Amino acid sequence: MGNGTSIGRVRGLGSAKTGSHHFWYQRLTAASNLLLMLWFVFSLAMLPAWDYDTVFAWLSSAWAAVPMLLLVSSVFYHAKIGLQTVIEDYQHDETRVVLMILLQLVYGGGWLFAAFSILRIAFTGTPA
């Protein structure tokens, strides 16, 4: 009664043709997280000790700093995509925009802090 035809109600509510982008990036970052985490655990297991100086010296090497940057980037991006999907799927009012902005700020800031810390260790090579 006054709602129009079935096709009229459905039109405009279908796929926006952008969901596969997040789907594939989520799978790619999951695979890279698996590989990089295996590298990380294996590398730490091969260290002679786990004290501060040993781990700091290990992370000062480019052979450890570059994969660690890749790991941090992959983990942060994977988490951001996952939470963005949850917000897009389940938040339907005005707070959706605020949550998306907060998501960008939190994950961007977290990644920036982690990347800066790794690069500082890698480039200076001296404990603070």
PDB file of C-alpha atoms in Angstrom:
ATOM      1  CA  MET A   1       0.000   0.000   0.000  1.00  0.00           C
ATOM      2  CA  GLY A   2       1.901   3.016  -1.260  1.00  0.00           C
ATOM      3  CA  ASN A   3       5.265   1.225  -1.181  1.00  0.00           C
ATOM      4  CA  GLY A   4       5.629   0.795  -4.947  1.00  0.00           C
ATOM      5  CA  THR A   5       6.779  -2.345  -6.675  1.00  0.00           C
ATOM      6  CA  SER A   6       9.242  -4.858  -5.263  1.00  0.00           C
ATOM      7  CA  ILE A   7      11.976  -3.783  -7.669  1.00  0.00           C
ATOM      8  CA  GLY A   8      11.437  -0.141  -6.707  1.00  0.00           C
ATOM      9  CA  ARG A   9      12.034  -0.920  -3.041  1.00  0.00           C
ATOM     10  CA  VAL A  10      15.210  -2.897  -3.788  1.00  0.00           C
ATOM     11  CA  ARG A  11      16.759  -0.577  -6.370  1.00  0.00           C
ATOM     12  CA  GLY A  12      19.671   1.344  -4.927  1.00  0.00           C
ATOM     13  CA  LEU A  13      20.182  -1.083  -2.064  1.00  0.00           C
ATOM     14  CA  GLY A  14      22.327  -3.584  -3.925  1.00  0.00           C
ATOM     15  CA  SER A  15      26.050  -3.974  -4.189  1.00  0.00           C
ATOM     16  CA  ALA A  16      28.108  -0.805  -4.430  1.00  0.00           C
ATOM     17  CA  LYS A  17      30.828  -2.803  -6.224  1.00  0.00           C
ATOM     18  CA  THR A  18      33.438  -1.954  -3.564  1.00  0.00           C
ATOM     19  CA  GLY A  19      33.161  -4.893  -1.182  1.00  0.00           C
ATOM     20  CA  SER A  20      35.596  -7.123  -3.035  1.00  0.00           C
ATOM     21  CA  HIS A  21      38.405  -4.598  -2.503  1.00  0.00           C
ATOM     22  CA  HIS A  22      38.250  -4.971   1.287  1.00  0.00           C
ATOM     23  CA  PHE A  23      37.667  -8.707   0.994  1.00  0.00           C
ATOM     24  CA  TRP A  24      40.880  -9.268  -0.982  1.00  0.00           C
ATOM     25  CA  TYR A  25      42.978  -6.873   1.098  1.00  0.00           C
ATOM     26  CA  GLN A  26      41.761  -8.594   4.263  1.00  0.00           C
ATOM     27  CA  ARG A  27      42.863 -11.979   2.853  1.00  0.00           C
ATOM     28  CA  LEU A  28      46.201 -10.655   1.577  1.00  0.00           C
ATOM     29  CA  THR A  29      47.055  -9.008   4.872  1.00  0.00           C
ATOM     30  CA  ALA A  30      46.015 -12.159   6.743  1.00  0.00           C
ATOM     31  CA  ALA A  31      48.439 -14.209   4.635  1.00  0.00           C
ATOM     32  CA  SER A  32      51.235 -11.669   5.086  1.00  0.00           C
ATOM     33  CA  ASN A  33      50.523 -11.565   8.841  1.00  0.00           C
ATOM     34  CA  LEU A  34      50.930 -15.329   8.988  1.00  0.00           C
ATOM     35  CA  LEU A  35      54.247 -15.320   7.128  1.00  0.00           C
ATOM     36  CA  LEU A  36      55.673 -12.318   8.946  1.00  0.00           C
ATOM     37  CA  MET A  37      54.592 -13.611  12.357  1.00  0.00           C
ATOM     38  CA  LEU A  38      56.294 -16.919  11.616  1.00  0.00           C
ATOM     39  CA  TRP A  39      59.448 -14.974  10.739  1.00  0.00           C
ATOM     40  CA  PHE A  40      59.131 -12.919  13.939  1.00  0.00           C
ATOM     41  CA  VAL A  41      58.668 -15.907  16.254  1.00  0.00           C
ATOM     42  CA  PHE A  42      61.453 -17.872  14.548  1.00  0.00           C
ATOM     43  CA  SER A  43      63.811 -14.862  14.688  1.00  0.00           C
ATOM     44  CA  LEU A  44      63.180 -14.297  18.381  1.00  0.00           C
ATOM     45  CA  ALA A  45      63.604 -17.995  19.094  1.00  0.00           C
ATOM     46  CA  MET A  46      67.016 -17.936  17.403  1.00  0.00           C
ATOM     47  CA  LEU A  47      68.330 -15.105  19.586  1.00  0.00           C
ATOM     48  CA  PRO A  48      70.898 -16.205  22.183  1.00  0.00           C
ATOM     49  CA  ALA A  49      69.086 -14.258  24.931  1.00  0.00           C
ATOM     50  CA  TRP A  50      65.952 -12.180  25.276  1.00  0.00           C
ATOM     51  CA  ASP A  51      67.359  -9.347  27.316  1.00  0.00           C
ATOM     52  CA  TYR A  52      66.995  -5.708  26.296  1.00  0.00           C
ATOM     53  CA  ASP A  53      70.453  -5.309  24.776  1.00  0.00           C
ATOM     54  CA  THR A  54      70.221  -8.449  22.628  1.00  0.00           C
ATOM     55  CA  VAL A  55      66.788  -7.618  21.229  1.00  0.00           C
ATOM     56  CA  PHE A  56      67.816  -3.991  20.683  1.00  0.00           C
ATOM     57  CA  ALA A  57      70.941  -5.074  18.780  1.00  0.00           C
ATOM     58  CA  TRP A  58      68.859  -7.498  16.721  1.00  0.00           C
ATOM     59  CA  LEU A  59      66.317  -4.802  15.808  1.00  0.00           C
ATOM     60  CA  SER A  60      69.142  -2.392  14.918  1.00  0.00           C
ATOM     61  CA  SER A  61      69.927  -4.597  11.941  1.00  0.00           C
ATOM     62  CA  ALA A  62      68.243  -3.781   8.632  1.00  0.00           C
ATOM     63  CA  TRP A  63      67.541  -7.516   8.233  1.00  0.00           C
ATOM     64  CA  ALA A  64      65.231  -7.283  11.251  1.00  0.00           C
ATOM     65  CA  ALA A  65      63.957  -3.696  10.984  1.00  0.00           C
ATOM     66  CA  VAL A  66      62.558  -3.954   7.448  1.00  0.00           C
ATOM     67  CA  PRO A  67      60.479  -7.124   8.043  1.00  0.00           C
ATOM     68  CA  MET A  68      59.382  -5.676  11.398  1.00  0.00           C
ATOM     69  CA  LEU A  69      58.096  -2.557   9.609  1.00  0.00           C
ATOM     70  CA  LEU A  70      56.275  -4.794   7.141  1.00  0.00           C
ATOM     71  CA  LEU A  71      54.776  -6.800  10.010  1.00  0.00           C
ATOM     72  CA  VAL A  72      53.597  -3.702  11.876  1.00  0.00           C
ATOM     73  CA  SER A  73      52.141  -2.209   8.693  1.00  0.00           C
ATOM     74  CA  SER A  74      50.338  -5.407   7.765  1.00  0.00           C
ATOM     75  CA  VAL A  75      48.898  -5.966  11.245  1.00  0.00           C
ATOM     76  CA  PHE A  76      47.667  -2.384  11.599  1.00  0.00           C
ATOM     77  CA  TYR A  77      46.129  -2.333   8.119  1.00  0.00           C
ATOM     78  CA  HIS A  78      44.476  -5.735   8.650  1.00  0.00           C
ATOM     79  CA  ALA A  79      42.939  -4.587  11.940  1.00  0.00           C
ATOM     80  CA  LYS A  80      41.792  -1.265  10.439  1.00  0.00           C
ATOM     81  CA  ILE A  81      40.068  -2.975   7.516  1.00  0.00           C
ATOM     82  CA  GLY A  82      38.367  -5.440   9.846  1.00  0.00           C
ATOM     83  CA  LEU A  83      37.015  -2.772  12.184  1.00  0.00           C
ATOM     84  CA  GLN A  84      36.021  -0.567   9.261  1.00  0.00           C
ATOM     85  CA  THR A  85      33.939  -3.434   7.896  1.00  0.00           C
ATOM     86  CA  VAL A  86      32.267  -3.931  11.282  1.00  0.00           C
ATOM     87  CA  ILE A  87      31.453  -0.213  11.555  1.00  0.00           C
ATOM     88  CA  GLU A  88      30.102  -0.069   7.995  1.00  0.00           C
ATOM     89  CA  ASP A  89      27.960  -3.169   8.482  1.00  0.00           C
ATOM     90  CA  TYR A  90      26.491  -2.493  11.934  1.00  0.00           C
ATOM     91  CA  GLN A  91      26.532   1.267  12.563  1.00  0.00           C
ATOM     92  CA  HIS A  92      23.716   3.023  10.728  1.00  0.00           C
ATOM     93  CA  ASP A  93      23.288   6.419  12.368  1.00  0.00           C
ATOM     94  CA  GLU A  94      25.254   9.672  12.545  1.00  0.00           C
ATOM     95  CA  THR A  95      27.940   8.232  14.824  1.00  0.00           C
ATOM     96  CA  ARG A  96      29.200   6.153  11.904  1.00  0.00           C
ATOM     97  CA  VAL A  97      31.216   9.079  10.522  1.00  0.00           C
ATOM     98  CA  VAL A  98      32.689   9.861  13.939  1.00  0.00           C
ATOM     99  CA  LEU A  99      33.684   6.225  14.447  1.00  0.00           C
ATOM    100  CA  MET A 100      35.306   6.076  11.010  1.00  0.00           C
ATOM    101  CA  ILE A 101      37.341   9.206  11.747  1.00  0.00           C
ATOM    102  CA  LEU A 102      38.362   7.844  15.162  1.00  0.00           C
ATOM    103  CA  LEU A 103      39.345   4.571  13.540  1.00  0.00           C
ATOM    104  CA  GLN A 104      41.599   6.382  11.066  1.00  0.00           C
ATOM    105  CA  LEU A 105      43.181   8.478  13.824  1.00  0.00           C
ATOM    106  CA  VAL A 106      43.775   5.608  16.250  1.00  0.00           C
ATOM    107  CA  TYR A 107      45.230   3.184  13.726  1.00  0.00           C
ATOM    108  CA  GLY A 108      47.159   5.887  11.882  1.00  0.00           C
ATOM    109  CA  GLY A 109      48.632   7.158  15.142  1.00  0.00           C
ATOM    110  CA  GLY A 110      49.435   3.657  16.360  1.00  0.00           C
ATOM    111  CA  TRP A 111      51.174   2.766  13.122  1.00  0.00           C
ATOM    112  CA  LEU A 112      53.094   6.036  13.103  1.00  0.00           C
ATOM    113  CA  PHE A 113      54.294   5.483  16.677  1.00  0.00           C
ATOM    114  CA  ALA A 114      55.360   1.891  15.961  1.00  0.00           C
ATOM    115  CA  ALA A 115      57.099   2.793  12.688  1.00  0.00           C
ATOM    116  CA  PHE A 116      58.901   5.728  14.297  1.00  0.00           C
ATOM    117  CA  SER A 117      60.083   3.506  17.161  1.00  0.00           C
ATOM    118  CA  ILE A 118      61.423   0.830  14.813  1.00  0.00           C
ATOM    119  CA  LEU A 119      63.125   3.373  12.562  1.00  0.00           C
ATOM    120  CA  ARG A 120      64.669   5.167  15.527  1.00  0.00           C
ATOM    121  CA  ILE A 121      66.201   1.940  16.773  1.00  0.00           C
ATOM    122  CA  ALA A 122      67.331   0.968  13.283  1.00  0.00           C
ATOM    123  CA  PHE A 123      68.959   4.309  12.450  1.00  0.00           C
ATOM    124  CA  THR A 124      70.482   5.277  15.790  1.00  0.00           C
ATOM    125  CA  GLY A 125      71.533   1.850  17.049  1.00  0.00           C
ATOM    126  CA  THR A 126      72.031   3.127  20.585  1.00  0.00           C
ATOM    127  CA  PRO A 127      69.648   2.522  23.500  1.00  0.00           C
ATOM    128  CA  ALA A 128      67.831   5.587  24.812  1.00  0.00           C
TER     129      ALA A 128
END
